[in-house]
Structure formats: structure tokens, C-alpha cells
């Protein structure tokens, strides 16, 4: 006798319901906390766009994307591993760099000397493994991480 699947109308188990409720509660809390800290969604979107536009005006979009691609190749940190799963070539930068979202990426270029950039990046809740400071070298149009300078916790 074949087992019924969830697609055929099997109700979720109590464990599935509890997990779903916990996930829903987390996302509701996260949205409420983001709104409390940074304003309503439309305001956060404007802030993220403005922040990214300032980065682009100062350093250029190809430089920022190149730095993000270089960071996405670092396996040591959670935030850089997550970058490797994003479409860094096509996604709007303000959807990648979101300092005004709880759990969003914070990205700063600390200094530039000749072809070397010192970059801070963090994501998530600012806990261990969520951020780092990197020395990134530019070679024409490509960038490579020369050194991990330390961990950054926001």
C-alpha cells in the first residue's frame, strides 16, 4: 500500500508545525527589529541604495564588484562563503551590500594604497566568523586577497 505524501493532502506533523511557527516567528521578529533599528522597509531600501551609490561614486562599480568577487573566494568566514552563492556580476549592489538590514552585509573600504585595498566586510549578527578585514591586491581588472588581516565583529 503506497504511503500518502504531503502533496496528497497529508497534514503536517506537530514537529513540522512547530518548526514552521518558529521560522515564522523569527522572520517576524527580524522584520520588527530591522524596522526599529533602521526604519520601515522603504526607508531601509533608500538607505541601502544611497550607501551603495556613495561607494560607487567614490570607487566605481567594477572595483566594488571585483573586491566582492575576491572576497567570495575566501573560505574561512561565513560571510565570504555566502558571497560565493550570490550573483555578484549581475545583482544590483544595493541588494548585496545592505548595512541597513538586520543580517545584511556591511562593506567598507578602509584604505587604498597604490593597488592595495584594505576592506572590512561583515554579515549576520556580528558574531565570530561573520566578518573580517582583508588586504586585497588589484591586478588590472582582477582582484585577489593577499592577506586576512583579522576578524571584524560589529
PDB file of C-alpha atoms in Angstrom:
ATOM      1  CA  UNK A   1       0.000   0.000   0.000  1.00  0.00           C
ATOM      2  CA  UNK A   2       1.631   3.322  -1.054  1.00  0.00           C
ATOM      3  CA  UNK A   3       2.229   5.975   1.558  1.00  0.00           C
ATOM      4  CA  UNK A   4       0.455   9.288   1.274  1.00  0.00           C
ATOM      5  CA  UNK A   5       2.724  12.235   0.623  1.00  0.00           C
ATOM      6  CA  UNK A   6       2.321  15.786   1.815  1.00  0.00           C
ATOM      7  CA  UNK A   7       1.315  16.768  -1.738  1.00  0.00           C
ATOM      8  CA  UNK A   8      -1.685  14.475  -1.494  1.00  0.00           C
ATOM      9  CA  UNK A   9      -3.036  16.366   1.478  1.00  0.00           C
ATOM     10  CA  UNK A  10      -1.249  14.788   4.434  1.00  0.00           C
ATOM     11  CA  UNK A  11      -1.351  17.294   7.282  1.00  0.00           C
ATOM     12  CA  UNK A  12       1.986  18.455   8.695  1.00  0.00           C
ATOM     13  CA  UNK A  13       3.276  16.687  11.752  1.00  0.00           C
ATOM     14  CA  UNK A  14       3.396  18.586  15.067  1.00  0.00           C
ATOM     15  CA  UNK A  15       7.178  18.848  14.655  1.00  0.00           C
ATOM     16  CA  UNK A  16       6.777  20.390  11.176  1.00  0.00           C
ATOM     17  CA  UNK A  17       4.170  22.825  12.512  1.00  0.00           C
ATOM     18  CA  UNK A  18       6.405  23.837  15.416  1.00  0.00           C
ATOM     19  CA  UNK A  19       9.373  24.341  13.099  1.00  0.00           C
ATOM     20  CA  UNK A  20       7.239  26.390  10.714  1.00  0.00           C
ATOM     21  CA  UNK A  21       5.918  28.510  13.567  1.00  0.00           C
ATOM     22  CA  UNK A  22       9.419  29.096  14.915  1.00  0.00           C
ATOM     23  CA  UNK A  23      10.682  30.143  11.493  1.00  0.00           C
ATOM     24  CA  UNK A  24       7.716  32.467  11.005  1.00  0.00           C
ATOM     25  CA  UNK A  25       8.269  33.957  14.453  1.00  0.00           C
ATOM     26  CA  UNK A  26      11.955  34.530  13.684  1.00  0.00           C
ATOM     27  CA  UNK A  27      11.201  36.361  10.418  1.00  0.00           C
ATOM     28  CA  UNK A  28       8.538  38.470  12.135  1.00  0.00           C
ATOM     29  CA  UNK A  29      10.979  39.355  14.918  1.00  0.00           C
ATOM     30  CA  UNK A  30      13.715  40.153  12.397  1.00  0.00           C
ATOM     31  CA  UNK A  31      11.427  42.477  10.426  1.00  0.00           C
ATOM     32  CA  UNK A  32      10.230  44.223  13.590  1.00  0.00           C
ATOM     33  CA  UNK A  33      13.809  44.649  14.845  1.00  0.00           C
ATOM     34  CA  UNK A  34      15.008  45.923  11.439  1.00  0.00           C
ATOM     35  CA  UNK A  35      12.182  48.443  11.439  1.00  0.00           C
ATOM     36  CA  UNK A  36      13.001  49.522  14.986  1.00  0.00           C
ATOM     37  CA  UNK A  37      16.697  49.960  14.231  1.00  0.00           C
ATOM     38  CA  UNK A  38      16.698  51.269  10.659  1.00  0.00           C
ATOM     39  CA  UNK A  39      13.148  52.306   9.773  1.00  0.00           C
ATOM     40  CA  UNK A  40      10.395  50.797   7.634  1.00  0.00           C
ATOM     41  CA  UNK A  41      11.274  48.685   4.569  1.00  0.00           C
ATOM     42  CA  UNK A  42      11.009  51.525   2.046  1.00  0.00           C
ATOM     43  CA  UNK A  43      13.329  53.693   4.137  1.00  0.00           C
ATOM     44  CA  UNK A  44      15.848  50.860   4.564  1.00  0.00           C
ATOM     45  CA  UNK A  45      15.836  50.290   0.817  1.00  0.00           C
ATOM     46  CA  UNK A  46      16.558  54.003   0.206  1.00  0.00           C
ATOM     47  CA  UNK A  47      19.346  53.985   2.801  1.00  0.00           C
ATOM     48  CA  UNK A  48      20.943  50.887   1.262  1.00  0.00           C
ATOM     49  CA  UNK A  49      20.751  52.403  -2.228  1.00  0.00           C
ATOM     50  CA  UNK A  50      22.243  55.700  -1.019  1.00  0.00           C
ATOM     51  CA  UNK A  51      25.060  53.916   0.821  1.00  0.00           C
ATOM     52  CA  UNK A  52      25.914  51.847  -2.256  1.00  0.00           C
ATOM     53  CA  UNK A  53      25.672  54.857  -4.584  1.00  0.00           C
ATOM     54  CA  UNK A  54      28.242  56.653  -2.425  1.00  0.00           C
ATOM     55  CA  UNK A  55      30.593  53.663  -2.622  1.00  0.00           C
ATOM     56  CA  UNK A  56      30.178  53.521  -6.401  1.00  0.00           C
ATOM     57  CA  UNK A  57      30.749  57.277  -6.759  1.00  0.00           C
ATOM     58  CA  UNK A  58      33.955  57.064  -4.753  1.00  0.00           C
ATOM     59  CA  UNK A  59      35.458  53.795  -6.047  1.00  0.00           C
ATOM     60  CA  UNK A  60      33.432  52.725  -9.162  1.00  0.00           C
ATOM     61  CA  UNK A  61      31.142  49.759  -9.614  1.00  0.00           C
ATOM     62  CA  UNK A  62      33.745  47.489 -11.290  1.00  0.00           C
ATOM     63  CA  UNK A  63      36.110  47.993  -8.339  1.00  0.00           C
ATOM     64  CA  UNK A  64      33.432  47.164  -5.766  1.00  0.00           C
ATOM     65  CA  UNK A  65      32.270  44.108  -7.712  1.00  0.00           C
ATOM     66  CA  UNK A  66      35.900  42.999  -8.140  1.00  0.00           C
ATOM     67  CA  UNK A  67      36.519  43.305  -4.401  1.00  0.00           C
ATOM     68  CA  UNK A  68      33.339  41.332  -3.646  1.00  0.00           C
ATOM     69  CA  UNK A  69      34.354  38.591  -6.109  1.00  0.00           C
ATOM     70  CA  UNK A  70      37.802  38.353  -4.484  1.00  0.00           C
ATOM     71  CA  UNK A  71      36.159  38.094  -1.052  1.00  0.00           C
ATOM     72  CA  UNK A  72      33.779  35.402  -2.303  1.00  0.00           C
ATOM     73  CA  UNK A  73      36.795  33.148  -2.874  1.00  0.00           C
ATOM     74  CA  UNK A  74      37.783  33.170   0.821  1.00  0.00           C
ATOM     75  CA  UNK A  75      36.501  30.055   2.585  1.00  0.00           C
ATOM     76  CA  UNK A  76      37.431  30.933   6.176  1.00  0.00           C
ATOM     77  CA  UNK A  77      34.424  33.105   7.087  1.00  0.00           C
ATOM     78  CA  UNK A  78      30.677  32.571   6.953  1.00  0.00           C
ATOM     79  CA  UNK A  79      30.040  35.920   5.290  1.00  0.00           C
ATOM     80  CA  UNK A  80      32.504  35.265   2.461  1.00  0.00           C
ATOM     81  CA  UNK A  81      31.103  31.779   1.898  1.00  0.00           C
ATOM     82  CA  UNK A  82      27.638  33.306   1.484  1.00  0.00           C
ATOM     83  CA  UNK A  83      29.013  35.816  -1.034  1.00  0.00           C
ATOM     84  CA  UNK A  84      30.110  32.915  -3.235  1.00  0.00           C
ATOM     85  CA  UNK A  85      26.456  31.889  -3.606  1.00  0.00           C
ATOM     86  CA  UNK A  86      25.366  35.305  -4.927  1.00  0.00           C
ATOM     87  CA  UNK A  87      25.312  36.572  -8.500  1.00  0.00           C
ATOM     88  CA  UNK A  88      27.978  39.214  -7.908  1.00  0.00           C
ATOM     89  CA  UNK A  89      28.221  40.129 -11.595  1.00  0.00           C
ATOM     90  CA  UNK A  90      24.560  40.991 -12.154  1.00  0.00           C
ATOM     91  CA  UNK A  91      22.709  41.589  -8.882  1.00  0.00           C
ATOM     92  CA  UNK A  92      22.224  45.246  -8.001  1.00  0.00           C
ATOM     93  CA  UNK A  93      24.913  46.203  -5.488  1.00  0.00           C
ATOM     94  CA  UNK A  94      22.342  47.600  -3.067  1.00  0.00           C
ATOM     95  CA  UNK A  95      20.820  44.114  -2.866  1.00  0.00           C
ATOM     96  CA  UNK A  96      24.213  42.667  -1.893  1.00  0.00           C
ATOM     97  CA  UNK A  97      25.534  45.393   0.407  1.00  0.00           C
ATOM     98  CA  UNK A  98      22.766  46.101   2.931  1.00  0.00           C
ATOM     99  CA  UNK A  99      24.084  47.694   6.105  1.00  0.00           C
ATOM    100  CA  UNK A 100      20.570  48.894   6.975  1.00  0.00           C
ATOM    101  CA  UNK A 101      19.100  45.391   7.169  1.00  0.00           C
ATOM    102  CA  UNK A 102      19.454  43.150  10.172  1.00  0.00           C
ATOM    103  CA  UNK A 103      21.767  40.414   8.951  1.00  0.00           C
ATOM    104  CA  UNK A 104      22.754  42.333   5.809  1.00  0.00           C
ATOM    105  CA  UNK A 105      26.300  42.855   4.567  1.00  0.00           C
ATOM    106  CA  UNK A 106      28.350  45.743   5.904  1.00  0.00           C
ATOM    107  CA  UNK A 107      31.138  46.603   3.466  1.00  0.00           C
ATOM    108  CA  UNK A 108      33.795  49.297   3.956  1.00  0.00           C
ATOM    109  CA  UNK A 109      36.920  50.181   2.066  1.00  0.00           C
ATOM    110  CA  UNK A 110      39.224  51.325   4.851  1.00  0.00           C
ATOM    111  CA  UNK A 111      42.157  52.468   2.728  1.00  0.00           C
ATOM    112  CA  UNK A 112      43.680  52.354  -0.725  1.00  0.00           C
ATOM    113  CA  UNK A 113      47.422  52.498  -1.371  1.00  0.00           C
ATOM    114  CA  UNK A 114      48.580  52.079  -4.960  1.00  0.00           C
ATOM    115  CA  UNK A 115      46.937  48.780  -5.945  1.00  0.00           C
ATOM    116  CA  UNK A 116      46.211  47.511  -2.428  1.00  0.00           C
ATOM    117  CA  UNK A 117      42.812  47.866  -0.743  1.00  0.00           C
ATOM    118  CA  UNK A 118      42.059  47.234   2.918  1.00  0.00           C
ATOM    119  CA  UNK A 119      38.450  46.104   3.130  1.00  0.00           C
ATOM    120  CA  UNK A 120      36.155  45.239   6.041  1.00  0.00           C
ATOM    121  CA  UNK A 121      33.141  43.029   5.447  1.00  0.00           C
ATOM    122  CA  UNK A 122      30.666  41.537   7.871  1.00  0.00           C
ATOM    123  CA  UNK A 123      27.251  39.936   7.732  1.00  0.00           C
ATOM    124  CA  UNK A 124      24.756  38.429  10.049  1.00  0.00           C
ATOM    125  CA  UNK A 125      24.598  39.187  13.706  1.00  0.00           C
ATOM    126  CA  UNK A 126      28.171  40.385  14.173  1.00  0.00           C
ATOM    127  CA  UNK A 127      29.324  37.220  15.876  1.00  0.00           C
ATOM    128  CA  UNK A 128      32.542  35.272  15.432  1.00  0.00           C
ATOM    129  CA  UNK A 129      33.048  34.165  11.843  1.00  0.00           C
ATOM    130  CA  UNK A 130      30.719  36.813  10.457  1.00  0.00           C
ATOM    131  CA  UNK A 131      33.305  39.367   9.395  1.00  0.00           C
ATOM    132  CA  UNK A 132      36.886  40.107   8.558  1.00  0.00           C
ATOM    133  CA  UNK A 133      39.442  42.656   7.400  1.00  0.00           C
ATOM    134  CA  UNK A 134      41.322  41.852   4.211  1.00  0.00           C
ATOM    135  CA  UNK A 135      44.224  43.159   2.160  1.00  0.00           C
ATOM    136  CA  UNK A 136      43.201  42.847  -1.478  1.00  0.00           C
ATOM    137  CA  UNK A 137      45.521  43.497  -4.429  1.00  0.00           C
ATOM    138  CA  UNK A 138      44.397  44.774  -7.797  1.00  0.00           C
ATOM    139  CA  UNK A 139      45.953  43.257 -10.917  1.00  0.00           C
ATOM    140  CA  UNK A 140      44.487  45.157 -13.858  1.00  0.00           C
ATOM    141  CA  UNK A 141      40.780  44.328 -13.774  1.00  0.00           C
ATOM    142  CA  UNK A 142      41.053  41.443 -11.309  1.00  0.00           C
ATOM    143  CA  UNK A 143      41.454  41.406  -7.541  1.00  0.00           C
ATOM    144  CA  UNK A 144      42.965  38.813  -5.219  1.00  0.00           C
ATOM    145  CA  UNK A 145      43.026  38.538  -1.456  1.00  0.00           C
ATOM    146  CA  UNK A 146      46.652  38.854  -0.347  1.00  0.00           C
ATOM    147  CA  UNK A 147      46.071  38.513   3.368  1.00  0.00           C
ATOM    148  CA  UNK A 148      43.400  38.158   6.012  1.00  0.00           C
ATOM    149  CA  UNK A 149      44.269  40.931   8.463  1.00  0.00           C
ATOM    150  CA  UNK A 150      41.892  39.899  11.209  1.00  0.00           C
ATOM    151  CA  UNK A 151      38.395  39.234  12.267  1.00  0.00           C
ATOM    152  CA  UNK A 152      35.869  42.028  12.499  1.00  0.00           C
ATOM    153  CA  UNK A 153      32.943  41.800  14.892  1.00  0.00           C
ATOM    154  CA  UNK A 154      30.313  44.541  14.601  1.00  0.00           C
TER     155      UNK A 154
END
